[in-house]
PDB file of C-alpha atoms in Angstrom:
ATOM      1  CA  MET A 180      -8.163  -3.799  73.610  1.00  0.00           C
ATOM      2  CA  GLU A 181      -9.602  -0.528  71.497  1.00  0.00           C
ATOM      3  CA  THR A 182      -6.502   1.560  71.534  1.00  0.00           C
ATOM      4  CA  LEU A 183      -6.987   5.957  70.541  1.00  0.00           C
ATOM      5  CA  THR A 184      -4.121   8.370  69.827  1.00  0.00           C
ATOM      6  CA  VAL A 185      -5.284  11.656  68.781  1.00  0.00           C
ATOM      7  CA  ILE A 186      -2.485  14.431  68.086  1.00  0.00           C
ATOM      8  CA  CYS A 187      -3.464  18.244  69.545  1.00  0.00           C
ATOM      9  CA  ASP A 188      -2.156  20.967  68.933  1.00  0.00           C
ATOM     10  CA  LEU A 189      -1.126  22.944  72.538  1.00  0.00           C
ATOM     11  CA  ARG A 190      -3.432  25.604  71.822  1.00  0.00           C
ATOM     12  CA  LEU A 191      -6.710  23.706  70.869  1.00  0.00           C
ATOM     13  CA  LYS A 192      -8.985  22.098  73.102  1.00  0.00           C
ATOM     14  CA  PRO A 193      -8.338  18.441  73.494  1.00  0.00           C
ATOM     15  CA  ILE A 194     -12.089  18.005  71.133  1.00  0.00           C
ATOM     16  CA  ILE A 195     -12.889  13.996  70.097  1.00  0.00           C
ATOM     17  CA  ASN A 196     -15.850  12.753  68.454  1.00  0.00           C
ATOM     18  CA  VAL A 197     -18.449  10.816  70.762  1.00  0.00           C
ATOM     19  CA  THR A 198     -21.164   8.877  69.979  1.00  0.00           C
ATOM     20  CA  ILE A 199     -24.519   8.500  71.792  1.00  0.00           C
ATOM     21  CA  HIS A 200     -25.835   5.127  71.712  1.00  0.00           C
ATOM     22  CA  ASP A 201     -28.831   3.899  74.243  1.00  0.00           C
ATOM     23  CA  GLY A 202     -29.765   1.263  73.046  1.00  0.00           C
ATOM     24  CA  THR A 203     -31.954   1.989  70.623  1.00  0.00           C
ATOM     25  CA  LYS A 204     -30.499   5.623  68.779  1.00  0.00           C
ATOM     26  CA  ALA A 205     -27.503   7.441  68.385  1.00  0.00           C
ATOM     27  CA  ASN A 206     -26.098  10.439  68.217  1.00  0.00           C
ATOM     28  CA  THR A 207     -22.199  11.979  67.333  1.00  0.00           C
ATOM     29  CA  VAL A 208     -21.605  15.447  68.924  1.00  0.00           C
ATOM     30  CA  LYS A 209     -17.529  16.266  70.117  1.00  0.00           C
ATOM     31  CA  ALA A 210     -16.659  16.088  73.168  1.00  0.00           C
ATOM     32  CA  LEU A 211     -14.418  17.966  75.588  1.00  0.00           C
ATOM     33  CA  ILE A 212     -11.683  16.074  77.412  1.00  0.00           C
ATOM     34  CA  ASP A 213     -11.546  17.602  80.642  1.00  0.00           C
ATOM     35  CA  THR A 214      -9.684  15.644  83.284  1.00  0.00           C
ATOM     36  CA  GLY A 215     -10.364  17.718  86.453  1.00  0.00           C
ATOM     37  CA  CYS A 216     -14.042  17.188  85.680  1.00  0.00           C
ATOM     38  CA  THR A 217     -15.446  14.527  88.247  1.00  0.00           C
ATOM     39  CA  ASN A 218     -18.910  13.643  85.990  1.00  0.00           C
ATOM     40  CA  THR A 219     -19.254  12.838  82.303  1.00  0.00           C
ATOM     41  CA  SER A 220     -22.382  15.357  80.812  1.00  0.00           C
ATOM     42  CA  LEU A 221     -23.813  15.978  77.885  1.00  0.00           C
ATOM     43  CA  TYR A 222     -26.022  19.604  77.149  1.00  0.00           C
ATOM     44  CA  GLN A 223     -29.827  19.052  77.539  1.00  0.00           C
ATOM     45  CA  GLY A 224     -30.323  19.960  74.484  1.00  0.00           C
ATOM     46  CA  ILE A 225     -28.795  16.879  73.013  1.00  0.00           C
ATOM     47  CA  ILE A 226     -30.596  14.717  75.746  1.00  0.00           C
ATOM     48  CA  SER A 227     -33.771  15.737  74.407  1.00  0.00           C
ATOM     49  CA  ASP A 228     -33.201  15.542  70.906  1.00  0.00           C
ATOM     50  CA  MET A 229     -32.198  11.340  72.133  1.00  0.00           C
ATOM     51  CA  LYS A 230     -35.512  11.540  74.132  1.00  0.00           C
ATOM     52  CA  LEU A 231     -32.647   9.823  76.517  1.00  0.00           C
ATOM     53  CA  THR A 232     -35.462   9.128  80.299  1.00  0.00           C
ATOM     54  CA  ASP A 233     -33.805  10.236  83.751  1.00  0.00           C
ATOM     55  CA  VAL A 234     -33.398   7.995  85.584  1.00  0.00           C
ATOM     56  CA  SER A 235     -32.008   9.507  88.941  1.00  0.00           C
ATOM     57  CA  ASN A 236     -35.175   9.005  90.475  1.00  0.00           C
ATOM     58  CA  GLY A 237     -34.558  13.425  91.193  1.00  0.00           C
ATOM     59  CA  ASN A 238     -31.072  12.568  93.279  1.00  0.00           C
ATOM     60  CA  GLY A 239     -29.115  13.128  90.412  1.00  0.00           C
ATOM     61  CA  PRO A 240     -25.182  14.870  91.121  1.00  0.00           C
ATOM     62  CA  LEU A 241     -24.767  17.905  92.286  1.00  0.00           C
ATOM     63  CA  MET A 242     -22.900  19.873  89.274  1.00  0.00           C
ATOM     64  CA  THR A 243     -20.758  22.896  88.956  1.00  0.00           C
ATOM     65  CA  GLY A 244     -20.095  24.714  86.147  1.00  0.00           C
ATOM     66  CA  ILE A 245     -17.847  27.031  85.646  1.00  0.00           C
ATOM     67  CA  ASP A 246     -19.516  30.476  86.748  1.00  0.00           C
ATOM     68  CA  ASN A 247     -19.527  28.644  90.436  1.00  0.00           C
ATOM     69  CA  LYS A 248     -23.719  28.362  89.700  1.00  0.00           C
ATOM     70  CA  GLU A 249     -24.912  24.883  90.929  1.00  0.00           C
ATOM     71  CA  TRP A 250     -27.599  22.862  89.411  1.00  0.00           C
ATOM     72  CA  ARG A 251     -28.859  19.764  90.054  1.00  0.00           C
ATOM     73  CA  SER A 252     -28.768  17.076  86.948  1.00  0.00           C
ATOM     74  CA  GLY A 253     -30.612  13.980  85.711  1.00  0.00           C
ATOM     75  CA  LEU A 254     -28.616  11.273  85.010  1.00  0.00           C
ATOM     76  CA  TYR A 255     -29.235   9.185  81.908  1.00  0.00           C
ATOM     77  CA  ASN A 256     -28.270   5.155  81.351  1.00  0.00           C
ATOM     78  CA  VAL A 257     -26.100   5.591  77.271  1.00  0.00           C
ATOM     79  CA  SER A 258     -23.274   3.907  76.506  1.00  0.00           C
ATOM     80  CA  LEU A 259     -20.243   5.353  75.149  1.00  0.00           C
ATOM     81  CA  THR A 260     -18.192   5.021  71.371  1.00  0.00           C
ATOM     82  CA  ILE A 261     -14.894   7.333  71.232  1.00  0.00           C
ATOM     83  CA  GLN A 262     -13.953   8.610  67.739  1.00  0.00           C
ATOM     84  CA  ASP A 263     -14.825   5.126  66.279  1.00  0.00           C
ATOM     85  CA  LYS A 264     -12.851   2.796  68.058  1.00  0.00           C
ATOM     86  CA  ILE A 265     -13.424   3.023  71.762  1.00  0.00           C
ATOM     87  CA  HIS A 266     -16.095   0.692  72.602  1.00  0.00           C
ATOM     88  CA  LEU A 267     -17.440   1.621  76.718  1.00  0.00           C
ATOM     89  CA  PRO A 268     -20.493   0.775  78.701  1.00  0.00           C
ATOM     90  CA  VAL A 269     -20.496   3.901  81.307  1.00  0.00           C
ATOM     91  CA  GLY A 270     -23.739   3.416  82.303  1.00  0.00           C
ATOM     92  CA  LYS A 271     -25.166   7.015  83.118  1.00  0.00           C
ATOM     93  CA  ILE A 272     -24.414  10.835  82.644  1.00  0.00           C
ATOM     94  CA  ALA A 273     -25.378  13.240  84.023  1.00  0.00           C
ATOM     95  CA  GLY A 274     -27.392  16.440  81.653  1.00  0.00           C
ATOM     96  CA  PHE A 275     -25.774  20.236  82.339  1.00  0.00           C
ATOM     97  CA  PRO A 276     -28.538  23.094  80.798  1.00  0.00           C
ATOM     98  CA  VAL A 277     -26.067  25.471  79.096  1.00  0.00           C
ATOM     99  CA  PRO A 278     -24.874  24.945  74.917  1.00  0.00           C
ATOM    100  CA  ASN A 279     -20.925  25.386  74.325  1.00  0.00           C
ATOM    101  CA  LYS A 280     -20.003  26.546  71.145  1.00  0.00           C
ATOM    102  CA  ASP A 281     -17.396  24.031  71.585  1.00  0.00           C
ATOM    103  CA  CYS A 282     -18.778  20.877  72.637  1.00  0.00           C
ATOM    104  CA  ASP A 283     -22.276  19.282  73.794  1.00  0.00           C
ATOM    105  CA  MET A 284     -20.339  17.069  75.747  1.00  0.00           C
ATOM    106  CA  ILE A 285     -17.960  16.698  78.800  1.00  0.00           C
ATOM    107  CA  LEU A 286     -15.942  13.706  79.353  1.00  0.00           C
ATOM    108  CA  GLY A 287     -14.103  13.364  82.846  1.00  0.00           C
ATOM    109  CA  MET A 288     -12.355  11.165  84.768  1.00  0.00           C
ATOM    110  CA  ASP A 289     -15.179   9.130  86.221  1.00  0.00           C
ATOM    111  CA  VAL A 290     -14.771   7.387  82.050  1.00  0.00           C
ATOM    112  CA  LEU A 291     -11.344   8.612  81.671  1.00  0.00           C
ATOM    113  CA  SER A 292     -10.752   6.283  85.048  1.00  0.00           C
ATOM    114  CA  ILE A 293     -11.752   3.339  83.212  1.00  0.00           C
ATOM    115  CA  CYS A 294      -9.260   3.314  79.991  1.00  0.00           C
ATOM    116  CA  ASN A 295      -5.527   3.620  80.841  1.00  0.00           C
ATOM    117  CA  PHE A 296      -5.606   7.196  79.558  1.00  0.00           C
ATOM    118  CA  ALA A 297      -2.114   9.855  78.526  1.00  0.00           C
ATOM    119  CA  ILE A 298      -0.510  12.218  77.689  1.00  0.00           C
ATOM    120  CA  SER A 299       2.280  13.121  76.393  1.00  0.00           C
ATOM    121  CA  ASP A 300       3.836  16.816  74.651  1.00  0.00           C
ATOM    122  CA  ILE A 301       7.128  15.983  72.302  1.00  0.00           C
ATOM    123  CA  ASN A 302       8.124  18.949  70.588  1.00  0.00           C
ATOM    124  CA  GLY A 303       4.299  21.407  71.051  1.00  0.00           C
ATOM    125  CA  LYS A 304       2.752  18.112  70.189  1.00  0.00           C
ATOM    126  CA  THR A 305       0.366  16.661  72.431  1.00  0.00           C
ATOM    127  CA  LYS A 306      -1.024  13.212  72.311  1.00  0.00           C
ATOM    128  CA  ILE A 307      -3.953  11.765  73.828  1.00  0.00           C
ATOM    129  CA  SER A 308      -3.728   8.021  74.968  1.00  0.00           C
ATOM    130  CA  MET A 309      -6.197   5.546  75.408  1.00  0.00           C
ATOM    131  CA  VAL A 310      -7.102   2.204  75.817  1.00  0.00           C
ATOM    132  CA  TYR A 311     -10.186   0.311  76.702  1.00  0.00           C
ATOM    133  CA  PRO A 312     -10.123  -1.792  79.292  1.00  0.00           C
ATOM    134  CA  SER A 313      -7.409  -0.828  81.363  1.00  0.00           C
ATOM    135  CA  LEU A 314      -3.344  -3.108  80.295  1.00  0.00           C
ATOM    136  CA  TYR A 315      -1.012  -2.083  81.767  1.00  0.00           C
ATOM    137  CA  ASP A 316      -0.836  -0.032  85.258  1.00  0.00           C
ATOM    138  CA  LEU A 317       0.976   2.839  84.313  1.00  0.00           C
ATOM    139  CA  ASP A 318       3.342   4.686  86.143  1.00  0.00           C
ATOM    140  CA  PHE A 319       5.841   6.858  85.014  1.00  0.00           C
ATOM    141  CA  THR A 320       8.251   7.131  88.152  1.00  0.00           C
ATOM    142  CA  LYS A 321       9.049   3.341  87.316  1.00  0.00           C
ATOM    143  CA  GLU A 322      10.242   4.016  84.685  1.00  0.00           C
TER     144      GLU A 322
END
């Protein structure tokens, strides 16, 4: 079992370190935790720097950015290590074309949903907790 707890300031974006592995290379980037995002995606510049191979055969996911522009993404086989603690055999992640000043990766629900993932807030301190593999059936209506 691998666990992670991150304390965040409510006024800041939840950004964590994620290391991307492709079997031969590794690169650590800043990743935004985005529960409103379906697919985890990596900035195309990092994909190019790591020389990751597109395995989508032109059938990658149709992605929509915050500006509502759509593009067809490639897919790239990687595994991820979150904050040097949680090792995930993710599989395929998408790419995004526009650089972001805050992060090079968006960690979406495809990754978050294979973990137990919870967000809590006590006295203005936001705590993000993760464990992989999932160990519990979290249901706050039963507590």
